[in-house]
């Protein structure tokens, strides 16, 4: 079974803090993704990575950066947290080869910025 | 730009009352249409991938179908444990690896 884990289920931070969200997958997947999910807006893509050290901006990258130094680990960084970044953050990974490219999600991190 | 619209936003059923959820999509070239189930406070759980019009897939009380413009998730004789939000997403062949999601249908099955 594919397993995607995220470092924290719940996180509370203060405005201006630097925040790190960690994601690890154990299936040697090429692609990894960060989404945020907000009521009424659905899941929106922040960044994704298709290889170690490679990344591409998604639909809402402002205020975020990412790091992928090892294939299994993908980090999302909030450089200076703001209250409008309070959200559910979801990490996903996919094999990235062949016709099928199903994404598998982690349990999510509920981030509150005060 | 890919677009996905799900309806209804919310659906309340009695146990055993069958129904369907709709997912309408616009995509330049469909690589795959995905259905996920999401329980409150958790990450989406993969259910099905459909690739071409006419394709159907089943899992327990769920059956997903696909046409050129929409997909349906049919729920037959639902049970309270089927209560969840069901998400539809599409992936295209244009190079974008990420999924485009709909806003989901929140299903509540009452005993």
PDB file of N, CA and C in Angstrom, chain A residues 26-64:
ATOM      1  N   UNK A  26       6.599   6.549   0.750  1.00  0.00           N
ATOM      2  CA  UNK A  26       7.464   5.370   0.835  1.00  0.00           C
ATOM      3  C   UNK A  26       7.384   4.481  -0.398  1.00  0.00           C
ATOM      4  N   UNK A  27       6.888   5.016  -1.542  1.00  0.00           N
ATOM      5  CA  UNK A  27       6.679   4.173  -2.714  1.00  0.00           C
ATOM      6  C   UNK A  27       7.557   4.561  -3.902  1.00  0.00           C
ATOM      7  N   UNK A  28       8.621   5.314  -3.653  1.00  0.00           N
ATOM      8  CA  UNK A  28       9.546   5.677  -4.728  1.00  0.00           C
ATOM      9  C   UNK A  28       8.847   6.444  -5.856  1.00  0.00           C
ATOM     10  N   UNK A  29       7.861   7.256  -5.503  1.00  0.00           N
ATOM     11  CA  UNK A  29       7.120   8.037  -6.495  1.00  0.00           C
ATOM     12  C   UNK A  29       7.947   9.206  -6.999  1.00  0.00           C
ATOM     13  N   UNK A  30       7.773   9.504  -8.308  1.00  0.00           N
ATOM     14  CA  UNK A  30       8.500  10.616  -8.919  1.00  0.00           C
ATOM     15  C   UNK A  30       7.897  11.966  -8.532  1.00  0.00           C
ATOM     16  N   UNK A  31       6.560  12.019  -8.559  1.00  0.00           N
ATOM     17  CA  UNK A  31       5.858  13.295  -8.383  1.00  0.00           C
ATOM     18  C   UNK A  31       5.360  13.469  -6.958  1.00  0.00           C
ATOM     19  N   UNK A  32       5.482  14.700  -6.462  1.00  0.00           N
ATOM     20  CA  UNK A  32       4.894  15.042  -5.181  1.00  0.00           C
ATOM     21  C   UNK A  32       4.242  16.409  -5.289  1.00  0.00           C
ATOM     22  N   UNK A  33       3.179  16.600  -4.512  1.00  0.00           N
ATOM     23  CA  UNK A  33       2.326  17.781  -4.651  1.00  0.00           C
ATOM     24  C   UNK A  33       1.962  18.344  -3.276  1.00  0.00           C
ATOM     25  N   UNK A  34       1.769  19.642  -3.242  1.00  0.00           N
ATOM     26  CA  UNK A  34       1.160  20.291  -2.092  1.00  0.00           C
ATOM     27  C   UNK A  34      -0.084  21.032  -2.551  1.00  0.00           C
ATOM     28  N   UNK A  35      -1.208  20.733  -1.849  1.00  0.00           N
ATOM     29  CA  UNK A  35      -2.472  21.416  -2.066  1.00  0.00           C
ATOM     30  C   UNK A  35      -2.896  22.074  -0.757  1.00  0.00           C
ATOM     31  N   UNK A  36      -3.755  23.078  -0.886  1.00  0.00           N
ATOM     32  CA  UNK A  36      -4.482  23.546   0.276  1.00  0.00           C
ATOM     33  C   UNK A  36      -5.970  23.416  -0.003  1.00  0.00           C
ATOM     34  N   UNK A  37      -6.737  23.165   1.064  1.00  0.00           N
ATOM     35  CA  UNK A  37      -8.168  22.935   0.909  1.00  0.00           C
ATOM     36  C   UNK A  37      -8.902  23.877   1.836  1.00  0.00           C
ATOM     37  N   UNK A  38      -9.797  24.664   1.241  1.00  0.00           N
ATOM     38  CA  UNK A  38     -10.597  25.619   1.981  1.00  0.00           C
ATOM     39  C   UNK A  38     -12.062  25.429   1.641  1.00  0.00           C
ATOM     40  N   UNK A  39     -12.953  25.632   2.609  1.00  0.00           N
ATOM     41  CA  UNK A  39     -14.396  25.446   2.351  1.00  0.00           C
ATOM     42  C   UNK A  39     -14.866  26.284   1.168  1.00  0.00           C
ATOM     43  N   UNK A  40     -15.582  25.659   0.256  1.00  0.00           N
ATOM     44  CA  UNK A  40     -16.119  26.366  -0.898  1.00  0.00           C
ATOM     45  C   UNK A  40     -15.141  26.573  -2.034  1.00  0.00           C
ATOM     46  N   UNK A  41     -13.855  26.344  -1.786  1.00  0.00           N
ATOM     47  CA  UNK A  41     -12.838  26.550  -2.828  1.00  0.00           C
ATOM     48  C   UNK A  41     -12.219  25.254  -3.317  1.00  0.00           C
ATOM     49  N   UNK A  42     -12.475  24.172  -2.617  1.00  0.00           N
ATOM     50  CA  UNK A  42     -11.921  22.891  -3.026  1.00  0.00           C
ATOM     51  C   UNK A  42     -10.428  22.806  -2.789  1.00  0.00           C
ATOM     52  N   UNK A  43      -9.788  21.860  -3.466  1.00  0.00           N
ATOM     53  CA  UNK A  43      -8.343  21.696  -3.361  1.00  0.00           C
ATOM     54  C   UNK A  43      -7.664  22.545  -4.430  1.00  0.00           C
ATOM     55  N   UNK A  44      -6.677  23.308  -4.011  1.00  0.00           N
ATOM     56  CA  UNK A  44      -5.938  24.142  -4.957  1.00  0.00           C
ATOM     57  C   UNK A  44      -4.448  23.823  -4.856  1.00  0.00           C
ATOM     58  N   UNK A  45      -3.808  23.741  -6.012  1.00  0.00           N
ATOM     59  CA  UNK A  45      -2.409  23.333  -6.069  1.00  0.00           C
ATOM     60  C   UNK A  45      -1.495  24.491  -5.728  1.00  0.00           C
ATOM     61  N   UNK A  46      -0.565  24.254  -4.802  1.00  0.00           N
ATOM     62  CA  UNK A  46       0.396  25.283  -4.417  1.00  0.00           C
ATOM     63  C   UNK A  46       1.694  25.100  -5.218  1.00  0.00           C
ATOM     64  N   UNK A  47       2.301  23.943  -5.112  1.00  0.00           N
ATOM     65  CA  UNK A  47       3.528  23.596  -5.826  1.00  0.00           C
ATOM     66  C   UNK A  47       3.518  22.100  -6.099  1.00  0.00           C
ATOM     67  N   UNK A  48       4.286  21.698  -7.101  1.00  0.00           N
ATOM     68  CA  UNK A  48       4.572  20.282  -7.237  1.00  0.00           C
ATOM     69  C   UNK A  48       6.007  20.063  -7.692  1.00  0.00           C
ATOM     70  N   UNK A  49       6.464  18.851  -7.514  1.00  0.00           N
ATOM     71  CA  UNK A  49       7.835  18.486  -7.850  1.00  0.00           C
ATOM     72  C   UNK A  49       7.799  17.183  -8.632  1.00  0.00           C
ATOM     73  N   UNK A  50       8.527  17.139  -9.757  1.00  0.00           N
ATOM     74  CA  UNK A  50       8.536  15.944 -10.585  1.00  0.00           C
ATOM     75  C   UNK A  50       9.868  15.220 -10.532  1.00  0.00           C
ATOM     76  N   UNK A  51      10.774  15.713  -9.695  1.00  0.00           N
ATOM     77  CA  UNK A  51      12.059  15.046  -9.520  1.00  0.00           C
ATOM     78  C   UNK A  51      12.782  15.745  -8.379  1.00  0.00           C
ATOM     79  N   UNK A  52      13.813  15.110  -7.871  1.00  0.00           N
ATOM     80  CA  UNK A  52      14.607  15.739  -6.815  1.00  0.00           C
ATOM     81  C   UNK A  52      15.132  17.083  -7.308  1.00  0.00           C
ATOM     82  N   UNK A  53      14.986  18.077  -6.468  1.00  0.00           N
ATOM     83  CA  UNK A  53      15.439  19.462  -6.723  1.00  0.00           C
ATOM     84  C   UNK A  53      14.656  20.151  -7.842  1.00  0.00           C
ATOM     85  N   UNK A  54      13.661  19.509  -8.422  1.00  0.00           N
ATOM     86  CA  UNK A  54      12.857  20.136  -9.470  1.00  0.00           C
ATOM     87  C   UNK A  54      11.493  20.512  -8.890  1.00  0.00           C
ATOM     88  N   UNK A  55      11.008  21.677  -9.263  1.00  0.00           N
ATOM     89  CA  UNK A  55       9.715  22.125  -8.753  1.00  0.00           C
ATOM     90  C   UNK A  55       9.048  23.011  -9.776  1.00  0.00           C
ATOM     91  N   UNK A  56       7.726  23.066  -9.683  1.00  0.00           N
ATOM     92  CA  UNK A  56       6.959  23.985 -10.529  1.00  0.00           C
ATOM     93  C   UNK A  56       5.863  24.627  -9.695  1.00  0.00           C
ATOM     94  N   UNK A  57       5.585  25.886 -10.007  1.00  0.00           N
ATOM     95  CA  UNK A  57       4.525  26.590  -9.311  1.00  0.00           C
ATOM     96  C   UNK A  57       3.173  26.036  -9.737  1.00  0.00           C
ATOM     97  N   UNK A  58       2.273  26.000  -8.759  1.00  0.00           N
ATOM     98  CA  UNK A  58       0.904  25.641  -9.052  1.00  0.00           C
ATOM     99  C   UNK A  58       0.057  26.885  -9.260  1.00  0.00           C
ATOM    100  N   UNK A  59      -1.179  26.809  -8.809  1.00  0.00           N
ATOM    101  CA  UNK A  59      -2.122  27.909  -9.039  1.00  0.00           C
ATOM    102  C   UNK A  59      -2.000  29.029  -8.009  1.00  0.00           C
ATOM    103  N   UNK A  60      -1.533  28.702  -6.812  1.00  0.00           N
ATOM    104  CA  UNK A  60      -1.482  29.710  -5.730  1.00  0.00           C
ATOM    105  C   UNK A  60      -0.150  29.639  -4.994  1.00  0.00           C
ATOM    106  N   UNK A  61       0.988  29.909  -5.635  1.00  0.00           N
ATOM    107  CA  UNK A  61       2.286  29.762  -4.981  1.00  0.00           C
ATOM    108  C   UNK A  61       2.716  30.932  -4.087  1.00  0.00           C
ATOM    109  N   UNK A  62       1.988  32.051  -4.173  1.00  0.00           N
ATOM    110  CA  UNK A  62       2.438  33.250  -3.456  1.00  0.00           C
ATOM    111  C   UNK A  62       2.460  33.006  -1.945  1.00  0.00           C
ATOM    112  N   UNK A  63       3.594  33.362  -1.330  1.00  0.00           N
ATOM    113  CA  UNK A  63       3.734  33.208   0.111  1.00  0.00           C
ATOM    114  C   UNK A  63       4.278  31.862   0.544  1.00  0.00           C
ATOM    115  N   UNK A  64       4.535  30.995  -0.450  1.00  0.00           N
ATOM    116  CA  UNK A  64       5.031  29.647  -0.159  1.00  0.00           C
ATOM    117  C   UNK A  64       6.310  29.366  -0.949  1.00  0.00           C
TER     118      UNK A  64
END
